Amino acid sequence: MQKIKVMTIFGTRPEAIKMAPVIKKLCETPEIKPITVITAQHREMLDQVLDLFQIQPDYDLDIMKSGQSLTEITVKVLQGLERVLAETGPDIVLVHGDTSTTFAASLASFYQKVRIAHVEAGLRTNNKYSPFPEEMNRHLTAVLADLHFAPTEKSRENLEKENIPADRIFVTGNTVIDALLETVDADYIFQNKELKDIDFDNRKVLLLTSHRRENIGEPMKNIFEAALKIIRDNPDTELIFPVHRNPEVRKLAFSILGGIERVHLIEPLDYQPFANLMARSYLVMTDSGGIQEEAPGLGKPVIVLRDTTERPEAVEAGTVKLAGTDAGLIYDTVRELITDEEAYKKMANAVNPYGDGKAAGRIVQRLLFEFGLSDNPGREFGR
Ligand code: UD1
Ligand code: UDP
């Protein structure tokens, strides 16, 4: 049988988590020959996801360097992929989301006239610099892509407004929910000593993550100072912050929150302990994109430490609040949830506007249909 060659290209932790369910499905599909390429824009944070989901890349560009610039990432990905694409001749390339790997991989594929399918397409803030550079990475990828796998109806609408033909958009749900459902387990036991010792039943555990480029500097300082005051003023709370490996984030985090009682600055967690930590936390404070999608599914209120979000669905459902990066506003928003049980209950509803755990299956089915290998066009998420 003539198989279609489907190449998946990704480089960072969240792309790997969200592409893992798709790669699994591609590998299970007899009509498809999967080719997995990592740019390794991230290294340790990517490798732990590959280990967890047992993904063995066919090509590893190994581009990461400490304190890398956006230009360095873009140039190295473009150069590295030229040879890989020429050597393997894929029928289609799958990219994910909005990182610099995503955009550069799309551009490299376009240069070789290879079709591009964009997974998690259509998220928009329509603010060029927020998030930076992700908003432009998404726009630029959309312009280059031939097929758009939008996670929600809202993302479909965004693409339609940009004149992407309706028949090039397919709503799948977000693959992050596929990964999450496979990973959270009520009986999970933490290996990390610090997490093992936390009394999740009797303490209010606040989970913090922050890494966005546009927050580095004053906004991130505000975030950490607000977190510090919250912990100091509320003796029944504990703060857990798995600190991203970006050296600038680490410097700020340790200078403000290092050595403080009931503050646990830990290394980035592997996905399995992290997902299970989310499930046991009281609330989540974050500027992450993926965590905004996961935590609502676990019934955890999310305070978003950004001025904009491209993920309005959970805000509308009432489980996510935008607090921005003003220390006072962050403090007041979190404080209310710690002290006002009614306010907490109102936000702590499990909702899943982002997916139903079947997104990867929809993507692969649609690929088969696109290549004439199946008559079944598939059914979209929510329809
Ligand atoms: C990148 C993405 C961002 C995504 C985030 C997920 C871009 C421009 N940014 O941001 O969209 O939300 O990943 O986490 O594509 N580092 C390590 N080890 C690692 C990973 C990172 O040491 O495993 C350090 C390196 O010093 C690296 C720095 O972190 O230079 C920044 O990594 P980079 O990928 O450039 O940016 P992120 O902030 O991680
Ligand atoms: N995550 C993880 N370990 C951590 C922090 C986050 O595995 O210590 C996971 C999280 O569950 C989510 C993804 O990483 O699936 C989000 O990655 P990140 O916040 O770095 O990027 P973003 O989603 O903002 O692009």
mmCIF file of N, CA and C and ligand atoms in Angstrom, residues 12-15 17-18 42 45 48-49 98-99 134 176 180 209 211-212 242-244 267-272 274-275 278 286-291 293-294 306 311, ligand 2:
data_model
loop_
_atom_site.group_PDB
_atom_site.id
_atom_site.type_symbol
_atom_site.label_atom_id
_atom_site.label_comp_id
_atom_site.label_asym_id
_atom_site.label_seq_id
_atom_site.Cartn_x
_atom_site.Cartn_y
_atom_site.Cartn_z
ATOM 1 N N THR A 12 9.031 22.645 21.539
ATOM 2 C CA THR A 12 8.964 23.050 22.955
ATOM 3 C C THR A 12 8.060 22.091 23.751
ATOM 4 N N ARG A 13 8.122 22.258 25.063
ATOM 5 C CA ARG A 13 7.312 21.406 25.950
ATOM 6 C C ARG A 13 5.827 21.372 25.582
ATOM 7 N N PRO A 14 5.151 22.543 25.483
ATOM 8 C CA PRO A 14 3.713 22.444 25.228
ATOM 9 C C PRO A 14 3.375 21.833 23.874
ATOM 10 N N GLU A 15 4.198 22.113 22.866
ATOM 11 C CA GLU A 15 3.930 21.489 21.553
ATOM 12 C C GLU A 15 4.019 19.975 21.670
ATOM 13 N N ILE A 17 3.563 18.073 24.351
ATOM 14 C CA ILE A 17 2.428 17.523 25.114
ATOM 15 C C ILE A 17 1.198 17.446 24.200
ATOM 16 N N LYS A 18 0.991 18.502 23.429
ATOM 17 C CA LYS A 18 -0.223 18.584 22.617
ATOM 18 C C LYS A 18 -0.125 17.765 21.332
ATOM 19 N N HIS A 42 13.432 23.707 22.971
ATOM 20 C CA HIS A 42 13.638 23.347 24.377
ATOM 21 C C HIS A 42 14.443 22.054 24.406
ATOM 22 N N MET A 45 13.177 20.271 28.983
ATOM 23 C CA MET A 45 11.726 20.364 29.157
ATOM 24 C C MET A 45 10.980 19.621 28.051
ATOM 25 N N GLN A 48 11.690 15.414 28.588
ATOM 26 C CA GLN A 48 10.882 14.701 29.589
ATOM 27 C C GLN A 48 9.508 14.317 29.017
ATOM 28 N N VAL A 49 8.991 15.144 28.111
ATOM 29 C CA VAL A 49 7.690 14.806 27.507
ATOM 30 C C VAL A 49 7.863 13.639 26.523
ATOM 31 N N ASP A 98 1.920 28.148 18.268
ATOM 32 C CA ASP A 98 2.365 29.528 18.045
ATOM 33 C C ASP A 98 3.803 29.810 18.451
ATOM 34 N N THR A 99 4.648 28.803 18.517
ATOM 35 C CA THR A 99 6.028 29.095 18.915
ATOM 36 C C THR A 99 6.839 29.522 17.693
ATOM 37 N N GLU A 134 4.083 35.198 20.040
ATOM 38 C CA GLU A 134 3.153 34.131 19.647
ATOM 39 C C GLU A 134 2.018 34.618 18.756
ATOM 40 N N VAL A 176 -4.793 18.963 23.870
ATOM 41 C CA VAL A 176 -4.285 18.997 25.247
ATOM 42 C C VAL A 176 -5.218 18.212 26.182
ATOM 43 N N LEU A 180 -4.288 15.276 28.716
ATOM 44 C CA LEU A 180 -4.612 15.432 30.137
ATOM 45 C C LEU A 180 -5.393 14.235 30.671
ATOM 46 N N THR A 209 2.790 29.499 37.682
ATOM 47 C CA THR A 209 3.802 29.391 36.622
ATOM 48 C C THR A 209 3.841 30.715 35.872
ATOM 49 N N HIS A 211 6.237 32.521 32.499
ATOM 50 C CA HIS A 211 7.386 32.453 31.597
ATOM 51 C C HIS A 211 7.292 33.377 30.396
ATOM 52 N N ARG A 212 6.142 34.043 30.186
ATOM 53 C CA ARG A 212 5.944 34.801 28.936
ATOM 54 C C ARG A 212 7.003 35.877 28.750
ATOM 55 N N PRO A 242 6.913 25.717 39.952
ATOM 56 C CA PRO A 242 7.936 25.035 39.166
ATOM 57 C C PRO A 242 8.527 26.066 38.199
ATOM 58 N N VAL A 243 9.761 26.450 38.435
ATOM 59 C CA VAL A 243 10.319 27.613 37.730
ATOM 60 C C VAL A 243 10.848 27.205 36.346
ATOM 61 N N HIS A 244 10.340 27.869 35.343
ATOM 62 C CA HIS A 244 10.762 27.659 33.946
ATOM 63 C C HIS A 244 12.286 27.814 33.847
ATOM 64 N N GLU A 267 12.074 22.748 40.412
ATOM 65 C CA GLU A 267 12.427 22.634 38.988
ATOM 66 C C GLU A 267 11.140 22.375 38.183
ATOM 67 N N PRO A 268 11.158 22.681 36.861
ATOM 68 C CA PRO A 268 9.983 22.342 36.044
ATOM 69 C C PRO A 268 9.645 20.871 36.258
ATOM 70 N N LEU A 269 8.377 20.608 36.426
ATOM 71 C CA LEU A 269 7.975 19.217 36.699
ATOM 72 C C LEU A 269 7.742 18.474 35.397
ATOM 73 N N ASP A 270 7.923 17.184 35.436
ATOM 74 C CA ASP A 270 7.515 16.362 34.305
ATOM 75 C C ASP A 270 5.997 16.503 34.170
ATOM 76 N N TYR A 271 5.483 16.203 32.990
ATOM 77 C CA TYR A 271 4.060 16.461 32.743
ATOM 78 C C TYR A 271 3.147 15.662 33.672
ATOM 79 N N GLN A 272 3.516 14.435 33.950
ATOM 80 C CA GLN A 272 2.634 13.605 34.783
ATOM 81 C C GLN A 272 2.478 14.187 36.199
ATOM 82 N N PHE A 274 3.062 17.223 37.047
ATOM 83 C CA PHE A 274 2.476 18.561 36.957
ATOM 84 C C PHE A 274 0.955 18.483 36.808
ATOM 85 N N ALA A 275 0.496 17.627 35.926
ATOM 86 C CA ALA A 275 -0.955 17.516 35.699
ATOM 87 C C ALA A 275 -1.643 17.062 36.999
ATOM 88 N N MET A 278 -1.780 19.970 39.453
ATOM 89 C CA MET A 278 -2.896 20.874 39.123
ATOM 90 C C MET A 278 -4.187 20.337 39.719
ATOM 91 N N THR A 286 -1.273 31.830 36.545
ATOM 92 C CA THR A 286 -0.387 31.470 35.429
ATOM 93 C C THR A 286 -0.449 32.457 34.276
ATOM 94 N N ASP A 287 0.640 32.534 33.512
ATOM 95 C CA ASP A 287 0.585 33.239 32.225
ATOM 96 C C ASP A 287 0.707 32.241 31.071
ATOM 97 N N SER A 288 0.617 30.961 31.404
ATOM 98 C CA SER A 288 0.729 29.904 30.384
ATOM 99 C C SER A 288 -0.540 29.820 29.538
ATOM 100 N N GLY A 289 -0.365 29.391 28.303
ATOM 101 C CA GLY A 289 -1.528 29.145 27.459
ATOM 102 C C GLY A 289 -2.155 27.796 27.773
ATOM 103 N N GLY A 290 -1.331 26.749 27.744
ATOM 104 C CA GLY A 290 -1.836 25.392 27.919
ATOM 105 C C GLY A 290 -2.533 25.186 29.259
ATOM 106 N N ILE A 291 -1.983 25.799 30.297
ATOM 107 C CA ILE A 291 -2.561 25.594 31.631
ATOM 108 C C ILE A 291 -3.956 26.222 31.722
ATOM 109 N N GLU A 293 -6.056 26.009 29.522
ATOM 110 C CA GLU A 293 -6.986 25.048 28.908
ATOM 111 C C GLU A 293 -7.197 23.827 29.797
ATOM 112 N N GLU A 294 -6.133 23.452 30.521
ATOM 113 C CA GLU A 294 -6.185 22.221 31.312
ATOM 114 C C GLU A 294 -6.931 22.408 32.634
ATOM 115 N N ARG A 306 -1.914 37.965 32.694
ATOM 116 C CA ARG A 306 -1.678 38.621 31.406
ATOM 117 C C ARG A 306 -2.828 39.586 31.159
ATOM 118 N N ARG A 311 -7.741 32.735 24.698
ATOM 119 C CA ARG A 311 -8.556 31.594 25.091
ATOM 120 C C ARG A 311 -9.744 32.094 25.919
HETATM 121 N N1 UDP B 2 3.797 21.866 32.402
HETATM 122 C C1 UDP B 2 4.617 20.822 32.824
HETATM 123 N N2 UDP B 2 5.493 21.043 33.856
HETATM 124 C C2 UDP B 2 5.611 22.269 34.463
HETATM 125 C C3 UDP B 2 4.771 23.326 34.008
HETATM 126 C C4 UDP B 2 3.885 23.089 32.976
HETATM 127 O O1 UDP B 2 4.544 19.709 32.310
HETATM 128 O O2 UDP B 2 6.410 22.392 35.407
HETATM 129 C C5 UDP B 2 2.862 21.620 31.282
HETATM 130 C C6 UDP B 2 1.440 22.080 31.468
HETATM 131 O O3 UDP B 2 0.639 21.085 32.056
HETATM 132 C C7 UDP B 2 0.995 22.401 30.050
HETATM 133 C C8 UDP B 2 2.280 22.856 29.375
HETATM 134 O O4 UDP B 2 3.339 22.366 30.180
HETATM 135 O O5 UDP B 2 0.538 21.242 29.361
HETATM 136 C C9 UDP B 2 2.305 24.329 29.287
HETATM 137 O O6 UDP B 2 3.565 24.741 28.932
HETATM 138 P P1 UDP B 2 4.045 26.241 29.093
HETATM 139 O O7 UDP B 2 3.309 26.925 30.159
HETATM 140 O O8 UDP B 2 5.530 26.193 29.192
HETATM 141 O O9 UDP B 2 3.738 26.855 27.651
HETATM 142 P P2 UDP B 2 2.450 27.544 26.990
HETATM 143 O O10 UDP B 2 1.287 26.630 27.113
HETATM 144 O O11 UDP B 2 2.277 28.856 27.677
HETATM 145 O O12 UDP B 2 2.875 27.739 25.578
#
